[in-house]
Amino acid sequence: MPKLLYSATSPYSAKVRLAATYAGIAFEAVVVDTAAQPALLTDANPLGKIPVWITDEGEGIYDSRVITQYLNRLSGNKLFPRNAEKRLDAERLEAIADGICDCLLAIVYERRSRPEELVHQPWLDKQWTKTARALDLLNSNPPKLPKSISVGQIALRTAIAYMELRFAGKWDKGRPRLKRWAARFDEKFPELKEIIPQA
Ligand SMILES: N[C@@H](CCC(=O)N[C@@H](CS)C(=O)NCC(=O)O)C(=O)O
Protein backbone atom coordinates (compact mmCIF):
# COMPACT_ATOMS: atom_id res chain seq x y z
CA MET A 1 0.00 0.00 0.00
CA PRO A 2 1.31 3.53 -0.71
CA LYS A 3 2.47 5.57 2.25
CA LEU A 4 1.88 9.21 3.08
CA LEU A 5 4.54 10.81 5.24
CA TYR A 6 2.85 13.55 7.20
CA SER A 7 2.51 15.35 10.50
CA ALA A 8 -0.76 16.12 12.24
CA THR A 9 -0.32 19.89 12.07
CA SER A 10 0.94 20.20 8.48
CA PRO A 11 -1.75 21.89 6.36
CA TYR A 12 -0.40 20.57 3.04
CA SER A 13 -0.39 17.05 4.49
CA ALA A 14 -3.97 17.47 5.67
CA LYS A 15 -4.95 18.55 2.16
CA VAL A 16 -3.42 15.39 0.68
CA ARG A 17 -4.99 13.15 3.35
CA LEU A 18 -8.44 14.58 2.64
CA ALA A 19 -7.92 14.48 -1.12
CA ALA A 20 -6.86 10.82 -1.14
CA THR A 21 -9.75 9.92 1.16
CA TYR A 22 -12.23 11.84 -0.99
CA ALA A 23 -10.92 10.08 -4.12
CA GLY A 24 -11.17 6.68 -2.40
CA ILE A 25 -7.44 5.95 -2.64
CA ALA A 26 -6.16 3.76 0.19
CA PHE A 27 -2.88 4.70 1.86
CA GLU A 28 -0.95 4.18 5.06
CA ALA A 29 -0.41 7.43 6.94
CA VAL A 30 3.02 7.56 8.58
CA VAL A 31 3.86 10.36 11.02
CA VAL A 32 7.30 11.90 10.63
CA ASP A 33 9.06 14.55 12.66
CA THR A 34 10.51 17.00 10.13
CA ALA A 35 12.68 18.61 12.83
CA ALA A 36 14.58 15.30 13.12
CA GLN A 37 14.88 14.89 9.31
CA PRO A 38 14.78 11.08 9.51
CA ALA A 39 16.22 9.01 6.62
CA LEU A 40 12.73 7.72 5.83
CA LEU A 41 11.85 11.32 4.90
CA THR A 42 15.06 12.55 3.28
CA ASP A 43 15.47 9.36 1.23
CA ALA A 44 12.02 9.98 -0.22
CA ASN A 45 12.31 13.77 -0.53
CA PRO A 46 15.77 15.38 -0.43
CA LEU A 47 14.11 18.62 0.67
CA GLY A 48 13.06 16.93 3.90
CA LYS A 49 9.56 18.37 3.68
CA ILE A 50 6.18 16.81 4.09
CA PRO A 51 3.87 15.66 2.67
CA VAL A 52 5.55 12.90 0.67
CA TRP A 53 3.59 10.17 -1.07
CA ILE A 54 5.59 6.93 -1.43
CA THR A 55 4.32 4.62 -4.14
CA ASP A 56 4.30 0.81 -3.91
CA GLU A 57 7.45 0.91 -6.06
CA GLY A 58 9.13 3.10 -3.44
CA GLU A 59 9.08 6.32 -5.43
CA GLY A 60 8.71 9.53 -3.43
CA ILE A 61 6.28 12.09 -4.83
CA TYR A 62 6.29 15.71 -3.62
CA ASP A 63 5.27 18.52 -3.21
CA SER A 64 1.60 18.54 -2.24
CA ARG A 65 0.39 20.03 -5.53
CA VAL A 66 2.29 17.39 -7.49
CA ILE A 67 0.70 14.77 -5.24
CA THR A 68 -2.84 16.08 -5.78
CA GLN A 69 -2.35 16.04 -9.57
CA TYR A 70 -0.96 12.50 -9.31
CA LEU A 71 -3.91 11.36 -7.18
CA ASN A 72 -6.27 12.98 -9.64
CA ARG A 73 -4.81 10.94 -12.51
CA LEU A 74 -4.81 7.81 -10.37
CA SER A 75 -8.48 8.24 -9.48
CA GLY A 76 -9.67 8.96 -13.00
CA ASN A 77 -10.24 12.69 -12.42
CA LYS A 78 -12.09 12.59 -9.11
CA LEU A 79 -10.17 15.56 -7.75
CA PHE A 80 -10.21 18.17 -10.52
CA PRO A 81 -12.90 19.04 -13.06
CA ARG A 82 -12.27 18.00 -16.66
CA ASN A 83 -13.63 21.26 -18.04
CA ALA A 84 -10.64 23.55 -18.68
CA GLU A 85 -12.14 26.70 -17.21
CA LYS A 86 -13.45 24.96 -14.08
CA ARG A 87 -10.15 23.17 -13.70
CA LEU A 88 -8.27 26.45 -13.77
CA ASP A 89 -10.59 27.77 -11.04
CA ALA A 90 -9.94 24.68 -8.92
CA GLU A 91 -6.17 24.89 -9.40
CA ARG A 92 -6.18 28.58 -8.57
CA LEU A 93 -8.19 27.94 -5.42
CA GLU A 94 -5.68 25.30 -4.38
CA ALA A 95 -2.84 27.76 -5.10
CA ILE A 96 -4.39 30.56 -3.04
CA ALA A 97 -5.11 28.22 -0.11
CA ASP A 98 -1.56 26.83 -0.24
CA GLY A 99 -0.22 30.35 -0.64
CA ILE A 100 -1.98 31.42 2.54
CA CYS A 101 -0.31 28.49 4.31
CA ASP A 102 3.08 29.48 2.82
CA CYS A 103 2.72 32.97 4.34
CA LEU A 104 1.56 31.65 7.70
CA LEU A 105 4.31 29.04 7.88
CA ALA A 106 6.83 31.79 7.15
CA ILE A 107 5.44 33.62 10.20
CA VAL A 108 5.47 30.51 12.39
CA TYR A 109 9.02 29.54 11.33
CA GLU A 110 10.35 33.08 11.81
CA ARG A 111 9.04 33.09 15.37
CA ARG A 112 10.12 29.53 16.07
CA SER A 113 13.63 29.60 14.67
CA ARG A 114 14.94 33.02 15.66
CA PRO A 115 15.73 34.38 19.10
CA GLU A 116 12.97 36.82 20.05
CA GLU A 117 15.14 39.93 19.59
CA LEU A 118 15.98 38.89 16.01
CA VAL A 119 12.41 38.30 14.89
CA HIS A 120 11.86 40.76 12.04
CA GLN A 121 8.42 42.30 12.54
CA PRO A 122 8.18 43.95 9.07
CA TRP A 123 8.61 40.47 7.54
CA LEU A 124 5.82 39.07 9.72
CA ASP A 125 3.61 42.05 8.81
CA LYS A 126 4.27 41.56 5.11
CA GLN A 127 3.26 37.90 5.31
CA TRP A 128 0.14 38.80 7.24
CA THR A 129 -0.83 41.49 4.69
CA LYS A 130 -0.68 38.88 1.93
CA THR A 131 -2.74 36.45 3.99
CA ALA A 132 -5.35 39.08 4.86
CA ARG A 133 -5.70 40.12 1.22
CA ALA A 134 -6.27 36.52 0.13
CA LEU A 135 -8.70 35.85 2.98
CA ASP A 136 -10.69 39.01 2.21
CA LEU A 137 -11.02 37.97 -1.40
CA LEU A 138 -12.24 34.50 -0.40
CA ASN A 139 -14.59 35.93 2.21
CA SER A 140 -16.15 38.28 -0.34
CA ASN A 141 -16.86 35.39 -2.67
CA PRO A 142 -16.55 31.99 -0.96
CA PRO A 143 -16.25 29.06 -3.36
CA LYS A 144 -19.32 26.99 -4.15
CA LEU A 145 -19.82 23.71 -2.31
CA PRO A 146 -21.52 21.42 -4.81
CA LYS A 147 -21.95 17.68 -4.20
CA SER A 148 -18.79 17.02 -6.14
CA ILE A 149 -15.89 19.15 -4.95
CA SER A 150 -12.29 19.56 -6.10
CA VAL A 151 -8.94 19.83 -4.39
CA GLY A 152 -9.57 23.59 -4.39
CA GLN A 153 -12.29 23.41 -1.74
CA ILE A 154 -10.35 20.74 0.16
CA ALA A 155 -7.22 22.94 0.24
CA LEU A 156 -9.21 25.90 1.54
CA ARG A 157 -10.83 23.81 4.26
CA THR A 158 -7.48 22.46 5.46
CA ALA A 159 -5.90 25.94 5.32
CA ILE A 160 -8.74 27.14 7.58
CA ALA A 161 -8.07 24.23 9.94
CA TYR A 162 -4.43 25.34 10.13
CA MET A 163 -5.48 28.91 10.88
CA GLU A 164 -7.80 27.69 13.63
CA LEU A 165 -4.81 25.86 15.07
CA ARG A 166 -2.25 28.67 14.91
CA PHE A 167 -4.16 31.92 14.36
CA ALA A 168 -7.47 31.34 16.15
CA GLY A 169 -9.48 34.52 16.63
CA LYS A 170 -7.32 36.42 14.14
CA TRP A 171 -7.88 34.88 10.69
CA ASP A 172 -11.67 34.99 10.93
CA LYS A 173 -12.04 38.49 12.39
CA GLY A 174 -14.39 40.34 10.00
CA ARG A 175 -14.69 37.26 7.78
CA PRO A 176 -17.89 35.56 8.92
CA ARG A 177 -18.75 34.20 5.48
CA LEU A 178 -15.53 32.21 5.35
CA LYS A 179 -16.10 30.86 8.84
CA ARG A 180 -19.63 29.78 7.84
CA TRP A 181 -18.22 28.25 4.67
CA ALA A 182 -15.99 25.96 6.74
CA ALA A 183 -18.95 24.90 8.88
CA ARG A 184 -20.99 24.14 5.75
CA PHE A 185 -18.11 22.10 4.35
CA ASP A 186 -18.05 20.02 7.53
CA GLU A 187 -21.82 19.43 7.38
CA LYS A 188 -21.69 18.36 3.75
CA PHE A 189 -18.62 16.14 4.03
CA PRO A 190 -18.70 14.49 7.47
CA GLU A 191 -16.30 11.75 6.34
CA LEU A 192 -13.69 14.43 5.61
CA LYS A 193 -14.48 16.43 8.74
CA GLU A 194 -13.41 13.41 10.77
CA ILE A 195 -9.82 13.65 9.52
CA ILE A 196 -9.41 17.42 9.54
CA PRO A 197 -6.78 18.36 12.14
CA GLN A 198 -8.61 19.89 15.11
CA ALA A 199 -7.38 22.87 17.10
N1 LIG B 1 5.13 23.58 -1.09
C1 LIG B 1 5.27 22.43 -0.22
C2 LIG B 1 5.40 22.91 1.21
C3 LIG B 1 5.74 21.77 2.15
C4 LIG B 1 6.15 22.29 3.53
O1 LIG B 1 6.67 23.41 3.69
N2 LIG B 1 5.93 21.46 4.54
C5 LIG B 1 6.35 21.81 5.89
C6 LIG B 1 5.35 21.27 6.93
S1 LIG B 1 3.79 22.04 6.80
C7 LIG B 1 7.66 21.13 6.20
O2 LIG B 1 7.88 20.00 5.80
N3 LIG B 1 8.54 21.82 6.92
C8 LIG B 1 9.76 21.27 7.39
C9 LIG B 1 10.96 21.86 6.71
O3 LIG B 1 10.82 22.75 5.85
O4 LIG B 1 12.06 21.42 7.04
C10 LIG B 1 4.06 21.51 -0.41
O5 LIG B 1 3.02 21.98 -0.86
O6 LIG B 1 4.18 20.30 -0.15
mmCIF file of C-alpha atoms and ligand atoms in Angstrom:
data_model
loop_
_atom_site.group_PDB
_atom_site.id
_atom_site.type_symbol
_atom_site.label_atom_id
_atom_site.label_comp_id
_atom_site.label_asym_id
_atom_site.label_seq_id
_atom_site.Cartn_x
_atom_site.Cartn_y
_atom_site.Cartn_z
ATOM 1 C CA MET A 1 0.000 0.000 0.000
ATOM 2 C CA PRO A 2 1.309 3.531 -0.713
ATOM 3 C CA LYS A 3 2.475 5.574 2.250
ATOM 4 C CA LEU A 4 1.878 9.208 3.084
ATOM 5 C CA LEU A 5 4.542 10.815 5.242
ATOM 6 C CA TYR A 6 2.845 13.552 7.204
ATOM 7 C CA SER A 7 2.511 15.349 10.505
ATOM 8 C CA ALA A 8 -0.759 16.116 12.240
ATOM 9 C CA THR A 9 -0.322 19.886 12.070
ATOM 10 C CA SER A 10 0.936 20.202 8.481
ATOM 11 C CA PRO A 11 -1.752 21.887 6.356
ATOM 12 C CA TYR A 12 -0.398 20.573 3.042
ATOM 13 C CA SER A 13 -0.385 17.054 4.489
ATOM 14 C CA ALA A 14 -3.967 17.475 5.669
ATOM 15 C CA LYS A 15 -4.952 18.549 2.156
ATOM 16 C CA VAL A 16 -3.423 15.390 0.684
ATOM 17 C CA ARG A 17 -4.995 13.155 3.348
ATOM 18 C CA LEU A 18 -8.438 14.584 2.638
ATOM 19 C CA ALA A 19 -7.923 14.484 -1.124
ATOM 20 C CA ALA A 20 -6.860 10.820 -1.141
ATOM 21 C CA THR A 21 -9.746 9.921 1.160
ATOM 22 C CA TYR A 22 -12.232 11.835 -0.988
ATOM 23 C CA ALA A 23 -10.925 10.077 -4.119
ATOM 24 C CA GLY A 24 -11.166 6.679 -2.404
ATOM 25 C CA ILE A 25 -7.443 5.946 -2.637
ATOM 26 C CA ALA A 26 -6.156 3.755 0.191
ATOM 27 C CA PHE A 27 -2.878 4.703 1.857
ATOM 28 C CA GLU A 28 -0.946 4.185 5.056
ATOM 29 C CA ALA A 29 -0.409 7.434 6.937
ATOM 30 C CA VAL A 30 3.024 7.562 8.585
ATOM 31 C CA VAL A 31 3.858 10.362 11.022
ATOM 32 C CA VAL A 32 7.299 11.903 10.629
ATOM 33 C CA ASP A 33 9.059 14.548 12.657
ATOM 34 C CA THR A 34 10.505 17.001 10.130
ATOM 35 C CA ALA A 35 12.678 18.605 12.827
ATOM 36 C CA ALA A 36 14.578 15.298 13.118
ATOM 37 C CA GLN A 37 14.880 14.894 9.312
ATOM 38 C CA PRO A 38 14.784 11.081 9.509
ATOM 39 C CA ALA A 39 16.218 9.013 6.621
ATOM 40 C CA LEU A 40 12.728 7.720 5.831
ATOM 41 C CA LEU A 41 11.851 11.316 4.905
ATOM 42 C CA THR A 42 15.063 12.554 3.278
ATOM 43 C CA ASP A 43 15.474 9.359 1.227
ATOM 44 C CA ALA A 44 12.016 9.979 -0.222
ATOM 45 C CA ASN A 45 12.310 13.768 -0.527
ATOM 46 C CA PRO A 46 15.772 15.383 -0.430
ATOM 47 C CA LEU A 47 14.109 18.620 0.670
ATOM 48 C CA GLY A 48 13.059 16.928 3.905
ATOM 49 C CA LYS A 49 9.563 18.366 3.678
ATOM 50 C CA ILE A 50 6.176 16.813 4.088
ATOM 51 C CA PRO A 51 3.871 15.662 2.666
ATOM 52 C CA VAL A 52 5.546 12.895 0.665
ATOM 53 C CA TRP A 53 3.587 10.170 -1.068
ATOM 54 C CA ILE A 54 5.591 6.933 -1.429
ATOM 55 C CA THR A 55 4.317 4.618 -4.138
ATOM 56 C CA ASP A 56 4.296 0.811 -3.912
ATOM 57 C CA GLU A 57 7.449 0.912 -6.060
ATOM 58 C CA GLY A 58 9.134 3.101 -3.436
ATOM 59 C CA GLU A 59 9.083 6.316 -5.434
ATOM 60 C CA GLY A 60 8.712 9.528 -3.428
ATOM 61 C CA ILE A 61 6.277 12.092 -4.826
ATOM 62 C CA TYR A 62 6.286 15.713 -3.624
ATOM 63 C CA ASP A 63 5.274 18.516 -3.209
ATOM 64 C CA SER A 64 1.600 18.538 -2.244
ATOM 65 C CA ARG A 65 0.395 20.029 -5.528
ATOM 66 C CA VAL A 66 2.288 17.389 -7.493
ATOM 67 C CA ILE A 67 0.696 14.766 -5.241
ATOM 68 C CA THR A 68 -2.839 16.082 -5.777
ATOM 69 C CA GLN A 69 -2.348 16.042 -9.565
ATOM 70 C CA TYR A 70 -0.961 12.501 -9.306
ATOM 71 C CA LEU A 71 -3.914 11.359 -7.178
ATOM 72 C CA ASN A 72 -6.275 12.982 -9.641
ATOM 73 C CA ARG A 73 -4.809 10.943 -12.506
ATOM 74 C CA LEU A 74 -4.805 7.807 -10.366
ATOM 75 C CA SER A 75 -8.476 8.241 -9.475
ATOM 76 C CA GLY A 76 -9.675 8.958 -12.995
ATOM 77 C CA ASN A 77 -10.240 12.686 -12.420
ATOM 78 C CA LYS A 78 -12.089 12.588 -9.113
ATOM 79 C CA LEU A 79 -10.171 15.563 -7.751
ATOM 80 C CA PHE A 80 -10.206 18.171 -10.521
ATOM 81 C CA PRO A 81 -12.900 19.044 -13.062
ATOM 82 C CA ARG A 82 -12.273 18.001 -16.664
ATOM 83 C CA ASN A 83 -13.625 21.256 -18.042
ATOM 84 C CA ALA A 84 -10.637 23.549 -18.676
ATOM 85 C CA GLU A 85 -12.145 26.699 -17.206
ATOM 86 C CA LYS A 86 -13.446 24.956 -14.083
ATOM 87 C CA ARG A 87 -10.152 23.168 -13.700
ATOM 88 C CA LEU A 88 -8.269 26.447 -13.768
ATOM 89 C CA ASP A 89 -10.595 27.773 -11.043
ATOM 90 C CA ALA A 90 -9.938 24.677 -8.922
ATOM 91 C CA GLU A 91 -6.168 24.888 -9.403
ATOM 92 C CA ARG A 92 -6.180 28.575 -8.574
ATOM 93 C CA LEU A 93 -8.189 27.944 -5.421
ATOM 94 C CA GLU A 94 -5.678 25.296 -4.381
ATOM 95 C CA ALA A 95 -2.845 27.760 -5.097
ATOM 96 C CA ILE A 96 -4.387 30.563 -3.042
ATOM 97 C CA ALA A 97 -5.112 28.222 -0.113
ATOM 98 C CA ASP A 98 -1.564 26.831 -0.239
ATOM 99 C CA GLY A 99 -0.216 30.354 -0.644
ATOM 100 C CA ILE A 100 -1.979 31.421 2.544
ATOM 101 C CA CYS A 101 -0.306 28.492 4.311
ATOM 102 C CA ASP A 102 3.077 29.484 2.817
ATOM 103 C CA CYS A 103 2.722 32.968 4.335
ATOM 104 C CA LEU A 104 1.557 31.647 7.698
ATOM 105 C CA LEU A 105 4.305 29.043 7.880
ATOM 106 C CA ALA A 106 6.835 31.788 7.151
ATOM 107 C CA ILE A 107 5.442 33.619 10.203
ATOM 108 C CA VAL A 108 5.470 30.506 12.388
ATOM 109 C CA TYR A 109 9.020 29.536 11.326
ATOM 110 C CA GLU A 110 10.350 33.082 11.813
ATOM 111 C CA ARG A 111 9.040 33.093 15.370
ATOM 112 C CA ARG A 112 10.118 29.529 16.068
ATOM 113 C CA SER A 113 13.629 29.599 14.673
ATOM 114 C CA ARG A 114 14.944 33.024 15.655
ATOM 115 C CA PRO A 115 15.729 34.383 19.102
ATOM 116 C CA GLU A 116 12.966 36.822 20.052
ATOM 117 C CA GLU A 117 15.145 39.930 19.587
ATOM 118 C CA LEU A 118 15.977 38.893 16.012
ATOM 119 C CA VAL A 119 12.406 38.302 14.888
ATOM 120 C CA HIS A 120 11.857 40.761 12.044
ATOM 121 C CA GLN A 121 8.423 42.300 12.545
ATOM 122 C CA PRO A 122 8.179 43.947 9.068
ATOM 123 C CA TRP A 123 8.614 40.474 7.543
ATOM 124 C CA LEU A 124 5.824 39.074 9.720
ATOM 125 C CA ASP A 125 3.609 42.053 8.808
ATOM 126 C CA LYS A 126 4.274 41.564 5.109
ATOM 127 C CA GLN A 127 3.260 37.895 5.308
ATOM 128 C CA TRP A 128 0.135 38.799 7.243
ATOM 129 C CA THR A 129 -0.827 41.488 4.688
ATOM 130 C CA LYS A 130 -0.685 38.880 1.926
ATOM 131 C CA THR A 131 -2.743 36.448 3.991
ATOM 132 C CA ALA A 132 -5.351 39.076 4.863
ATOM 133 C CA ARG A 133 -5.705 40.118 1.220
ATOM 134 C CA ALA A 134 -6.268 36.522 0.128
ATOM 135 C CA LEU A 135 -8.704 35.847 2.975
ATOM 136 C CA ASP A 136 -10.688 39.012 2.209
ATOM 137 C CA LEU A 137 -11.021 37.968 -1.400
ATOM 138 C CA LEU A 138 -12.241 34.498 -0.402
ATOM 139 C CA ASN A 139 -14.593 35.926 2.210
ATOM 140 C CA SER A 140 -16.151 38.280 -0.343
ATOM 141 C CA ASN A 141 -16.859 35.391 -2.669
ATOM 142 C CA PRO A 142 -16.549 31.991 -0.964
ATOM 143 C CA PRO A 143 -16.249 29.059 -3.363
ATOM 144 C CA LYS A 144 -19.318 26.985 -4.145
ATOM 145 C CA LEU A 145 -19.824 23.713 -2.306
ATOM 146 C CA PRO A 146 -21.524 21.421 -4.810
ATOM 147 C CA LYS A 147 -21.946 17.680 -4.200
ATOM 148 C CA SER A 148 -18.795 17.017 -6.139
ATOM 149 C CA ILE A 149 -15.887 19.155 -4.955
ATOM 150 C CA SER A 150 -12.287 19.556 -6.102
ATOM 151 C CA VAL A 151 -8.940 19.831 -4.389
ATOM 152 C CA GLY A 152 -9.571 23.588 -4.391
ATOM 153 C CA GLN A 153 -12.285 23.408 -1.743
ATOM 154 C CA ILE A 154 -10.346 20.741 0.164
ATOM 155 C CA ALA A 155 -7.221 22.945 0.244
ATOM 156 C CA LEU A 156 -9.212 25.898 1.536
ATOM 157 C CA ARG A 157 -10.825 23.807 4.259
ATOM 158 C CA THR A 158 -7.477 22.461 5.456
ATOM 159 C CA ALA A 159 -5.899 25.937 5.320
ATOM 160 C CA ILE A 160 -8.735 27.142 7.577
ATOM 161 C CA ALA A 161 -8.066 24.232 9.943
ATOM 162 C CA TYR A 162 -4.429 25.337 10.134
ATOM 163 C CA MET A 163 -5.477 28.910 10.875
ATOM 164 C CA GLU A 164 -7.800 27.691 13.628
ATOM 165 C CA LEU A 165 -4.814 25.858 15.066
ATOM 166 C CA ARG A 166 -2.251 28.673 14.911
ATOM 167 C CA PHE A 167 -4.162 31.916 14.361
ATOM 168 C CA ALA A 168 -7.472 31.339 16.153
ATOM 169 C CA GLY A 169 -9.485 34.521 16.629
ATOM 170 C CA LYS A 170 -7.320 36.422 14.138
ATOM 171 C CA TRP A 171 -7.878 34.881 10.690
ATOM 172 C CA ASP A 172 -11.674 34.985 10.928
ATOM 173 C CA LYS A 173 -12.035 38.489 12.387
ATOM 174 C CA GLY A 174 -14.389 40.337 10.002
ATOM 175 C CA ARG A 175 -14.691 37.264 7.781
ATOM 176 C CA PRO A 176 -17.894 35.560 8.921
ATOM 177 C CA ARG A 177 -18.746 34.196 5.481
ATOM 178 C CA LEU A 178 -15.531 32.208 5.355
ATOM 179 C CA LYS A 179 -16.096 30.856 8.838
ATOM 180 C CA ARG A 180 -19.628 29.778 7.845
ATOM 181 C CA TRP A 181 -18.221 28.251 4.670
ATOM 182 C CA ALA A 182 -15.989 25.957 6.737
ATOM 183 C CA ALA A 183 -18.950 24.903 8.881
ATOM 184 C CA ARG A 184 -20.988 24.143 5.745
ATOM 185 C CA PHE A 185 -18.106 22.099 4.345
ATOM 186 C CA ASP A 186 -18.052 20.016 7.534
ATOM 187 C CA GLU A 187 -21.818 19.431 7.378
ATOM 188 C CA LYS A 188 -21.687 18.362 3.751
ATOM 189 C CA PHE A 189 -18.617 16.141 4.031
ATOM 190 C CA PRO A 190 -18.701 14.493 7.467
ATOM 191 C CA GLU A 191 -16.299 11.746 6.342
ATOM 192 C CA LEU A 192 -13.695 14.435 5.614
ATOM 193 C CA LYS A 193 -14.479 16.427 8.735
ATOM 194 C CA GLU A 194 -13.412 13.409 10.770
ATOM 195 C CA ILE A 195 -9.824 13.649 9.519
ATOM 196 C CA ILE A 196 -9.414 17.423 9.539
ATOM 197 C CA PRO A 197 -6.779 18.359 12.143
ATOM 198 C CA GLN A 198 -8.615 19.887 15.109
ATOM 199 C CA ALA A 199 -7.379 22.868 17.102
HETATM 200 N N1 LIG B 1 5.133 23.579 -1.088
HETATM 201 C C1 LIG B 1 5.266 22.434 -0.219
HETATM 202 C C2 LIG B 1 5.400 22.913 1.214
HETATM 203 C C3 LIG B 1 5.740 21.773 2.153
HETATM 204 C C4 LIG B 1 6.152 22.287 3.529
HETATM 205 O O1 LIG B 1 6.668 23.412 3.690
HETATM 206 N N2 LIG B 1 5.934 21.456 4.543
HETATM 207 C C5 LIG B 1 6.346 21.807 5.892
HETATM 208 C C6 LIG B 1 5.354 21.273 6.925
HETATM 209 S S1 LIG B 1 3.791 22.045 6.803
HETATM 210 C C7 LIG B 1 7.664 21.127 6.200
HETATM 211 O O2 LIG B 1 7.880 19.999 5.804
HETATM 212 N N3 LIG B 1 8.539 21.817 6.918
HETATM 213 C C8 LIG B 1 9.765 21.270 7.387
HETATM 214 C C9 LIG B 1 10.964 21.860 6.713
HETATM 215 O O3 LIG B 1 10.822 22.752 5.853
HETATM 216 O O4 LIG B 1 12.065 21.420 7.043
HETATM 217 C C10 LIG B 1 4.064 21.509 -0.408
HETATM 218 O O5 LIG B 1 3.016 21.983 -0.856
HETATM 219 O O6 LIG B 1 4.176 20.304 -0.150
#
